[in-house]
PDB file of C-alpha atoms and ligand atoms in Angstrom:
ATOM      1  CA  MET A  92       2.886 -18.986  28.894  1.00 82.00           C
ATOM      2  CA  ALA A  93       4.683 -16.183  30.512  1.00 93.00           C
ATOM      3  CA  PHE A  94       6.207 -13.265  28.318  1.00 96.00           C
ATOM      4  CA  VAL A  95       9.075 -11.177  29.559  1.00 97.00           C
ATOM      5  CA  ILE A  96       7.495  -8.303  27.989  1.00 97.00           C
ATOM      6  CA  PRO A  97       3.838  -7.293  27.152  1.00 95.00           C
ATOM      7  CA  LEU A  98       2.661  -8.882  23.845  1.00 94.00           C
ATOM      8  CA  PRO A  99       2.807  -6.193  21.223  1.00 94.00           C
ATOM      9  CA  GLU A 100      -0.517  -5.050  20.078  1.00 94.00           C
ATOM     10  CA  ARG A 101      -1.777  -6.352  16.859  1.00 96.00           C
ATOM     11  CA  PRO A 102      -2.425  -3.667  14.246  1.00 98.00           C
ATOM     12  CA  SER A 103      -5.899  -4.134  12.365  1.00 98.00           C
ATOM     13  CA  LEU A 104      -8.215  -2.517  10.064  1.00 98.00           C
ATOM     14  CA  ALA A 105     -11.970  -1.886  10.174  1.00 98.00           C
ATOM     15  CA  VAL A 106     -14.332  -3.892   7.661  1.00 98.00           C
ATOM     16  CA  SER A 107     -17.514  -2.439   6.519  1.00 98.00           C
ATOM     17  CA  ASN A 108     -19.467  -5.365   8.175  1.00 98.00           C
ATOM     18  CA  GLY A 109     -18.411  -3.918  11.630  1.00 98.00           C
ATOM     19  CA  GLN A 110     -15.633  -6.546  12.185  1.00 98.00           C
ATOM     20  CA  ARG A 111     -11.932  -6.105  12.047  1.00 98.00           C
ATOM     21  CA  PHE A 112      -8.911  -7.502   9.778  1.00 98.00           C
ATOM     22  CA  PRO A 113      -5.838  -8.179  11.749  1.00 98.00           C
ATOM     23  CA  ILE A 114      -2.595  -7.220   9.976  1.00 98.00           C
ATOM     24  CA  ARG A 115       0.169  -9.757   9.648  1.00 98.00           C
ATOM     25  CA  ARG A 116       2.664  -8.325   7.115  1.00 98.00           C
ATOM     26  CA  VAL A 117       2.568  -5.589   4.525  1.00 98.00           C
ATOM     27  CA  PHE A 118       3.893  -6.225   0.916  1.00 98.00           C
ATOM     28  CA  CYS A 119       4.021  -3.371  -1.589  1.00 98.00           C
ATOM     29  CA  VAL A 120       4.387  -3.534  -5.464  1.00 98.00           C
ATOM     30  CA  GLY A 121       6.630  -0.918  -6.997  1.00 95.00           C
ATOM     31  CA  ARG A 122       6.213   0.455 -10.428  1.00 94.00           C
ATOM     32  CA  ASN A 123       3.123  -1.122 -11.006  1.00 95.00           C
ATOM     33  CA  TYR A 124       1.527   1.587 -13.415  1.00 95.00           C
ATOM     34  CA  ALA A 125       3.692   2.353 -16.488  1.00 91.00           C
ATOM     35  CA  LYS A 126       3.265   6.068 -16.234  1.00 92.00           C
ATOM     36  CA  HIS A 127       4.340   6.105 -12.677  1.00 91.00           C
ATOM     37  CA  ALA A 128       7.403   3.951 -13.365  1.00 90.00           C
ATOM     38  CA  ALA A 129       8.201   6.496 -16.038  1.00 90.00           C
ATOM     39  CA  GLU A 130       7.851   9.504 -13.794  1.00 93.00           C
ATOM     40  CA  MET A 131      10.177   7.737 -11.538  1.00 90.00           C
ATOM     41  CA  GLY A 132      12.831   7.362 -14.285  1.00 90.00           C
ATOM     42  CA  ALA A 133      12.241   3.515 -14.397  1.00 88.00           C
ATOM     43  CA  SER A 134      10.955   1.242 -17.095  1.00 82.00           C
ATOM     44  CA  GLY A 135       7.191   0.325 -16.870  1.00 78.00           C
ATOM     45  CA  GLU A 136       7.778  -2.886 -18.693  1.00 82.00           C
ATOM     46  CA  ARG A 137       6.592  -6.319 -16.985  1.00 87.00           C
ATOM     47  CA  GLY A 138      10.330  -7.610 -16.715  1.00 84.00           C
ATOM     48  CA  GLN A 139      10.623 -11.146 -15.017  1.00 86.00           C
ATOM     49  CA  ALA A 140       8.595 -10.436 -11.893  1.00 92.00           C
ATOM     50  CA  PRO A 141       6.704  -7.619  -9.954  1.00 96.00           C
ATOM     51  CA  MET A 142       8.941  -5.502  -7.843  1.00 95.00           C
ATOM     52  CA  ILE A 143       8.161  -6.160  -4.327  1.00 97.00           C
ATOM     53  CA  PHE A 144       8.996  -4.378  -0.885  1.00 97.00           C
ATOM     54  CA  SER A 145       7.619  -4.341   2.580  1.00 98.00           C
ATOM     55  CA  LYS A 146       6.534  -2.385   5.454  1.00 98.00           C
ATOM     56  CA  PRO A 147       6.143  -3.302   9.017  1.00 98.00           C
ATOM     57  CA  ALA A 148       2.849  -4.395  10.078  1.00 98.00           C
ATOM     58  CA  ASP A 149       2.432  -1.456  12.602  1.00 97.00           C
ATOM     59  CA  ALA A 150       3.015   1.061   9.784  1.00 98.00           C
ATOM     60  CA  VAL A 151      -0.704   0.430   9.107  1.00 98.00           C
ATOM     61  CA  VAL A 152      -2.904   3.182  10.334  1.00 98.00           C
ATOM     62  CA  ASP A 153      -6.747   2.449  10.494  1.00 98.00           C
ATOM     63  CA  ALA A 154      -8.136   5.612   8.556  1.00 98.00           C
ATOM     64  CA  SER A 155     -11.683   4.203   8.423  1.00 98.00           C
ATOM     65  CA  LEU A 156     -12.826   7.450  10.228  1.00 98.00           C
ATOM     66  CA  GLY A 157     -10.118   9.617   8.716  1.00 98.00           C
ATOM     67  CA  ALA A 158      -6.690   9.777  10.047  1.00 98.00           C
ATOM     68  CA  GLU A 159      -4.057  12.277  11.295  1.00 98.00           C
ATOM     69  CA  ILE A 160      -0.614  11.330  10.060  1.00 98.00           C
ATOM     70  CA  PRO A 161       2.369  13.154  11.662  1.00 98.00           C
ATOM     71  CA  TYR A 162       4.781  14.379   9.275  1.00 98.00           C
ATOM     72  CA  PRO A 163       7.795  11.782   9.645  1.00 98.00           C
ATOM     73  CA  PRO A 164      11.427  12.498  10.795  1.00 98.00           C
ATOM     74  CA  LEU A 165      14.522  12.902   8.697  1.00 98.00           C
ATOM     75  CA  THR A 166      12.678  13.853   5.466  1.00 98.00           C
ATOM     76  CA  GLU A 167      12.028  17.079   3.572  1.00 98.00           C
ATOM     77  CA  LYS A 168      10.031  15.256   0.729  1.00 98.00           C
ATOM     78  CA  LEU A 169       7.264  13.199   1.953  1.00 98.00           C
ATOM     79  CA  HIS A 170       5.210  11.971  -1.072  1.00 98.00           C
ATOM     80  CA  HIS A 171       1.817  10.565  -1.390  1.00 98.00           C
ATOM     81  CA  GLU A 172       1.031   7.365  -3.459  1.00 98.00           C
ATOM     82  CA  ILE A 173      -2.733   6.159  -3.526  1.00 98.00           C
ATOM     83  CA  GLU A 174      -3.076   2.438  -4.000  1.00 98.00           C
ATOM     84  CA  LEU A 175      -5.461  -0.501  -3.826  1.00 98.00           C
ATOM     85  CA  ALA A 176      -5.015  -2.668  -0.798  1.00 98.00           C
ATOM     86  CA  VAL A 177      -5.635  -6.228  -0.969  1.00 98.00           C
ATOM     87  CA  ALA A 178      -6.325  -8.232   2.348  1.00 99.00           C
ATOM     88  CA  ILE A 179      -5.328 -11.746   2.187  1.00 98.00           C
ATOM     89  CA  SER A 180      -7.719 -14.306   4.125  1.00 98.00           C
ATOM     90  CA  SER A 181      -5.867 -17.578   3.411  1.00 98.00           C
ATOM     91  CA  GLY A 182      -2.298 -18.384   2.550  1.00 94.00           C
ATOM     92  CA  GLY A 183      -0.327 -20.831   0.442  1.00 98.00           C
ATOM     93  CA  ARG A 184       3.107 -21.274  -1.292  1.00 98.00           C
ATOM     94  CA  ASP A 185       3.471 -21.142  -4.913  1.00 98.00           C
ATOM     95  CA  ILE A 186       0.022 -20.115  -5.331  1.00 98.00           C
ATOM     96  CA  PRO A 187      -1.031 -20.512  -9.107  1.00 98.00           C
ATOM     97  CA  VAL A 188      -2.288 -17.386 -10.647  1.00 98.00           C
ATOM     98  CA  ALA A 189      -5.544 -19.233 -11.600  1.00 98.00           C
ATOM     99  CA  GLN A 190      -6.249 -19.997  -7.877  1.00 98.00           C
ATOM    100  CA  ALA A 191      -4.907 -16.738  -6.357  1.00 98.00           C
ATOM    101  CA  MET A 192      -8.164 -14.619  -6.068  1.00 98.00           C
ATOM    102  CA  GLY A 193      -9.587 -17.261  -3.739  1.00 98.00           C
ATOM    103  CA  HIS A 194      -7.159 -16.074  -1.135  1.00 98.00           C
ATOM    104  CA  VAL A 195      -8.489 -12.507  -1.161  1.00 98.00           C
ATOM    105  CA  TYR A 196     -10.729 -11.376   1.760  1.00 98.00           C
ATOM    106  CA  GLY A 197     -11.274  -7.979   0.405  1.00 98.00           C
ATOM    107  CA  TYR A 198     -10.086  -4.432  -0.664  1.00 98.00           C
ATOM    108  CA  GLY A 199      -9.195  -0.993   0.664  1.00 98.00           C
ATOM    109  CA  VAL A 200      -7.979   2.402  -0.207  1.00 98.00           C
ATOM    110  CA  ALA A 201      -4.476   2.878   0.900  1.00 98.00           C
ATOM    111  CA  LEU A 202      -1.662   5.514   0.947  1.00 98.00           C
ATOM    112  CA  ASP A 203       1.993   4.284   0.503  1.00 98.00           C
ATOM    113  CA  LEU A 204       3.636   7.299   2.123  1.00 98.00           C
ATOM    114  CA  THR A 205       7.168   7.681   1.048  1.00 98.00           C
ATOM    115  CA  ARG A 206      10.087   9.721   2.103  1.00 98.00           C
ATOM    116  CA  ARG A 207      11.030  10.340  -1.530  1.00 98.00           C
ATOM    117  CA  ASP A 208      14.431  12.053  -0.681  1.00 98.00           C
ATOM    118  CA  LEU A 209      15.623   8.916   1.360  1.00 98.00           C
ATOM    119  CA  GLN A 210      14.499   6.767  -1.507  1.00 98.00           C
ATOM    120  CA  GLU A 211      16.397   8.838  -4.034  1.00 97.00           C
ATOM    121  CA  GLN A 212      19.566   8.684  -1.971  1.00 98.00           C
ATOM    122  CA  ALA A 213      19.086   4.861  -1.427  1.00 98.00           C
ATOM    123  CA  LYS A 214      18.735   4.262  -5.243  1.00 96.00           C
ATOM    124  CA  ALA A 215      21.862   6.261  -5.831  1.00 97.00           C
ATOM    125  CA  LYS A 216      23.815   4.331  -3.558  1.00 98.00           C
ATOM    126  CA  GLY A 217      22.338   0.978  -4.242  1.00 97.00           C
ATOM    127  CA  HIS A 218      20.941   0.655  -0.725  1.00 97.00           C
ATOM    128  CA  PRO A 219      17.664  -0.816   0.259  1.00 96.00           C
ATOM    129  CA  TRP A 220      14.541   1.350   0.379  1.00 96.00           C
ATOM    130  CA  ASN A 221      13.620   0.500   3.949  1.00 97.00           C
ATOM    131  CA  TRP A 222      13.808   3.861   5.550  1.00 98.00           C
ATOM    132  CA  ALA A 223      12.101   5.558   2.515  1.00 98.00           C
ATOM    133  CA  LYS A 224       9.115   3.200   2.980  1.00 98.00           C
ATOM    134  CA  GLY A 225       9.024   1.317   6.271  1.00 98.00           C
ATOM    135  CA  PHE A 226       8.507   4.291   8.854  1.00 98.00           C
ATOM    136  CA  ASP A 227       5.866   4.610  11.469  1.00 98.00           C
ATOM    137  CA  PHE A 228       2.320   5.584  10.153  1.00 98.00           C
ATOM    138  CA  SER A 229       3.395   5.168   6.511  1.00 98.00           C
ATOM    139  CA  ALA A 230       0.474   3.077   5.346  1.00 98.00           C
ATOM    140  CA  PRO A 231      -2.958   4.631   6.394  1.00 98.00           C
ATOM    141  CA  VAL A 232      -5.829   2.445   5.010  1.00 98.00           C
ATOM    142  CA  GLY A 233      -9.512   3.074   4.904  1.00 98.00           C
ATOM    143  CA  THR A 234     -12.458   0.630   5.596  1.00 98.00           C
ATOM    144  CA  LEU A 235     -11.855  -2.725   3.944  1.00 98.00           C
ATOM    145  CA  VAL A 236     -14.777  -4.132   1.846  1.00 98.00           C
ATOM    146  CA  PRO A 237     -15.056  -7.811   1.614  1.00 98.00           C
ATOM    147  CA  ALA A 238     -14.873  -9.326  -1.829  1.00 98.00           C
ATOM    148  CA  ALA A 239     -17.821 -11.334  -1.021  1.00 98.00           C
ATOM    149  CA  ASP A 240     -19.913  -7.906  -1.118  1.00 97.00           C
ATOM    150  CA  VAL A 241     -18.024  -5.964  -3.853  1.00 97.00           C
ATOM    151  CA  GLY A 242     -16.437  -8.573  -6.004  1.00 97.00           C
ATOM    152  CA  HIS A 243     -12.891  -8.456  -7.361  1.00 97.00           C
ATOM    153  CA  PRO A 244     -12.315  -4.872  -8.908  1.00 95.00           C
ATOM    154  CA  GLN A 245     -10.209  -5.262 -11.855  1.00 91.00           C
ATOM    155  CA  ALA A 246     -10.915  -1.912 -13.471  1.00 96.00           C
ATOM    156  CA  GLY A 247     -12.077   1.520 -12.108  1.00 97.00           C
ATOM    157  CA  ARG A 248     -10.896   4.921 -11.431  1.00 98.00           C
ATOM    158  CA  ILE A 249      -8.200   5.468  -8.550  1.00 98.00           C
ATOM    159  CA  TRP A 250      -7.784   9.032  -7.626  1.00 98.00           C
ATOM    160  CA  LEU A 251      -6.274  11.436  -4.932  1.00 98.00           C
ATOM    161  CA  GLU A 252      -6.958  14.986  -4.356  1.00 98.00           C
ATOM    162  CA  VAL A 253      -4.708  17.100  -2.163  1.00 98.00           C
ATOM    163  CA  ASP A 254      -6.386  20.326  -0.607  1.00 98.00           C
ATOM    164  CA  GLY A 255      -8.990  19.713  -3.355  1.00 98.00           C
ATOM    165  CA  ALA A 256      -6.806  19.559  -6.405  1.00 98.00           C
ATOM    166  CA  LEU A 257      -6.506  16.436  -8.265  1.00 98.00           C
ATOM    167  CA  ARG A 258      -3.052  15.012  -8.038  1.00 98.00           C
ATOM    168  CA  GLN A 259      -3.225  11.415  -9.076  1.00 98.00           C
ATOM    169  CA  GLU A 260      -5.727   9.742 -11.225  1.00 97.00           C
ATOM    170  CA  GLY A 261      -5.437   6.257 -13.095  1.00 97.00           C
ATOM    171  CA  ASP A 262      -7.405   3.105 -13.648  1.00 98.00           C
ATOM    172  CA  LEU A 263      -6.980  -0.216 -12.085  1.00 97.00           C
ATOM    173  CA  ASP A 264      -6.884  -1.782 -15.387  1.00 96.00           C
ATOM    174  CA  ASP A 265      -3.639   0.027 -16.066  1.00 96.00           C
ATOM    175  CA  GLN A 266      -1.784  -2.004 -13.524  1.00 96.00           C
ATOM    176  CA  VAL A 267       1.330  -3.833 -15.098  1.00 96.00           C
ATOM    177  CA  TRP A 268       1.040  -6.836 -12.808  1.00 97.00           C
ATOM    178  CA  SER A 269      -2.615  -8.241 -12.036  1.00 97.00           C
ATOM    179  CA  ILE A 270      -3.528  -8.870  -8.337  1.00 98.00           C
ATOM    180  CA  ALA A 271      -3.403 -12.464  -9.021  1.00 98.00           C
ATOM    181  CA  GLU A 272       0.153 -12.239 -10.569  1.00 98.00           C
ATOM    182  CA  VAL A 273       1.318 -10.279  -7.592  1.00 98.00           C
ATOM    183  CA  ILE A 274      -0.205 -12.971  -5.020  1.00 98.00           C
ATOM    184  CA  ALA A 275       1.489 -15.615  -7.186  1.00 98.00           C
ATOM    185  CA  ALA A 276       4.748 -13.920  -7.226  1.00 98.00           C
ATOM    186  CA  ILE A 277       4.818 -13.145  -3.361  1.00 98.00           C
ATOM    187  CA  SER A 278       3.842 -16.649  -2.702  1.00 98.00           C
ATOM    188  CA  ALA A 279       6.848 -17.875  -4.686  1.00 98.00           C
ATOM    189  CA  HIS A 280       9.178 -15.977  -2.235  1.00 98.00           C
ATOM    190  CA  VAL A 281       7.529 -16.755   1.023  1.00 98.00           C
ATOM    191  CA  GLU A 282       4.355 -18.543   2.368  1.00 98.00           C
ATOM    192  CA  LEU A 283       1.586 -16.162   2.151  1.00 98.00           C
ATOM    193  CA  LYS A 284      -0.500 -16.092   5.140  1.00 98.00           C
ATOM    194  CA  ALA A 285      -3.838 -14.771   6.468  1.00 98.00           C
ATOM    195  CA  GLY A 286      -3.706 -11.211   7.471  1.00 98.00           C
ATOM    196  CA  ASP A 287      -1.074 -10.195   4.971  1.00 98.00           C
ATOM    197  CA  LEU A 288      -1.862  -7.083   3.126  1.00 98.00           C
ATOM    198  CA  ILE A 289      -0.648  -6.115  -0.306  1.00 98.00           C
ATOM    199  CA  LEU A 290      -0.456  -2.454  -1.569  1.00 98.00           C
ATOM    200  CA  THR A 291      -0.431  -2.808  -5.500  1.00 98.00           C
ATOM    201  CA  GLY A 292       1.198   0.140  -6.568  1.00 98.00           C
ATOM    202  CA  THR A 293       0.402   3.786  -7.654  1.00 98.00           C
ATOM    203  CA  PRO A 294      -0.569   5.744 -10.738  1.00 97.00           C
ATOM    204  CA  ASN A 295       1.221   8.693 -11.939  1.00 97.00           C
ATOM    205  CA  GLY A 296       1.076  11.963 -10.155  1.00 97.00           C
ATOM    206  CA  VAL A 297       2.970  11.350  -6.902  1.00 98.00           C
ATOM    207  CA  GLY A 298       4.030  14.471  -5.175  1.00 98.00           C
ATOM    208  CA  PRO A 299       4.692  16.207  -1.881  1.00 98.00           C
ATOM    209  CA  LEU A 300       2.775  16.520   1.210  1.00 98.00           C
ATOM    210  CA  VAL A 301       3.393  19.165   3.976  1.00 98.00           C
ATOM    211  CA  PRO A 302       1.928  19.451   7.572  1.00 98.00           C
ATOM    212  CA  GLY A 303      -1.613  20.621   6.787  1.00 98.00           C
ATOM    213  CA  SER A 304      -2.149  18.803   3.538  1.00 98.00           C
ATOM    214  CA  GLU A 305      -5.784  17.234   3.365  1.00 98.00           C
ATOM    215  CA  CYS A 306      -5.853  14.270   1.333  1.00 98.00           C
ATOM    216  CA  VAL A 307      -8.950  12.599  -0.093  1.00 98.00           C
ATOM    217  CA  GLY A 308      -8.586   9.573  -2.243  1.00 98.00           C
ATOM    218  CA  GLY A 309     -10.861   6.876  -3.722  1.00 98.00           C
ATOM    219  CA  ILE A 310     -11.234   3.736  -5.885  1.00 98.00           C
ATOM    220  CA  ASP A 311     -14.442   2.981  -7.766  1.00 97.00           C
ATOM    221  CA  GLY A 312     -16.413   0.266  -6.175  1.00 96.00           C
ATOM    222  CA  VAL A 313     -13.937  -0.005  -3.107  1.00 98.00           C
ATOM    223  CA  GLY A 314     -14.495   3.150  -1.073  1.00 98.00           C
ATOM    224  CA  GLU A 315     -12.543   6.442   0.052  1.00 98.00           C
ATOM    225  CA  LEU A 316      -9.647   7.463   2.352  1.00 98.00           C
ATOM    226  CA  ARG A 317      -9.212  10.868   4.292  1.00 98.00           C
ATOM    227  CA  VAL A 318      -5.884  11.669   5.750  1.00 98.00           C
ATOM    228  CA  ARG A 319      -4.522  14.942   7.197  1.00 98.00           C
ATOM    229  CA  VAL A 320      -0.960  15.475   7.679  1.00 98.00           C
ATOM    230  CA  VAL A 321      -0.055  17.139  10.867  1.00 98.00           C
TER     231      VAL A 321
HETATM  232 MN1  LIG B 127       3.761   2.669  -3.768  1.00 55.19          MN
END
């Protein structure tokens, strides 16, 4: 097969076993912790379905050894959102909630970096969130850990410090929609496939980052993430 341009590089993440996890697509859940929904001026109630948006696969940055993230263009309000990332090992359509966890390869600690000013403008105009969420380097993720090793974390502390000060703190148990429910909901819209990555929402305490900000975050039983904005 001759391609007219070089094949694009496949983004991937480090796994704790020394292998790598290739990224196919990135889905994100919005407003999945009630206190964060409230700080965004939104309802934290379940409603009919989880609110899902996406980022391009190459927004993912392997932060297994720490990462330097360039401050993105066209914003003066870059925000941190610490999140549990779920790596999908096998896909399907209309996956039942009861079978959803069988499609999970493992977990990681991620940042859903957000150009909050562009998001506020998009919300006001009823426009898509695309440029607020789907920009280069907007999804640094730490080392993935296989569910075969750590199980499926359903509760545990999720936190983020910026320059040594605690900014975000919550518990996975506070998630409005469970991981299984999110997998089921996404697979109702599209065929979920191996390599898909899901960022499952952030607890309250989101706030600004500036060049030089040192972010250290973690999730009990999953690991830690270190990112520096440059
Ligand atoms: Mn988020």
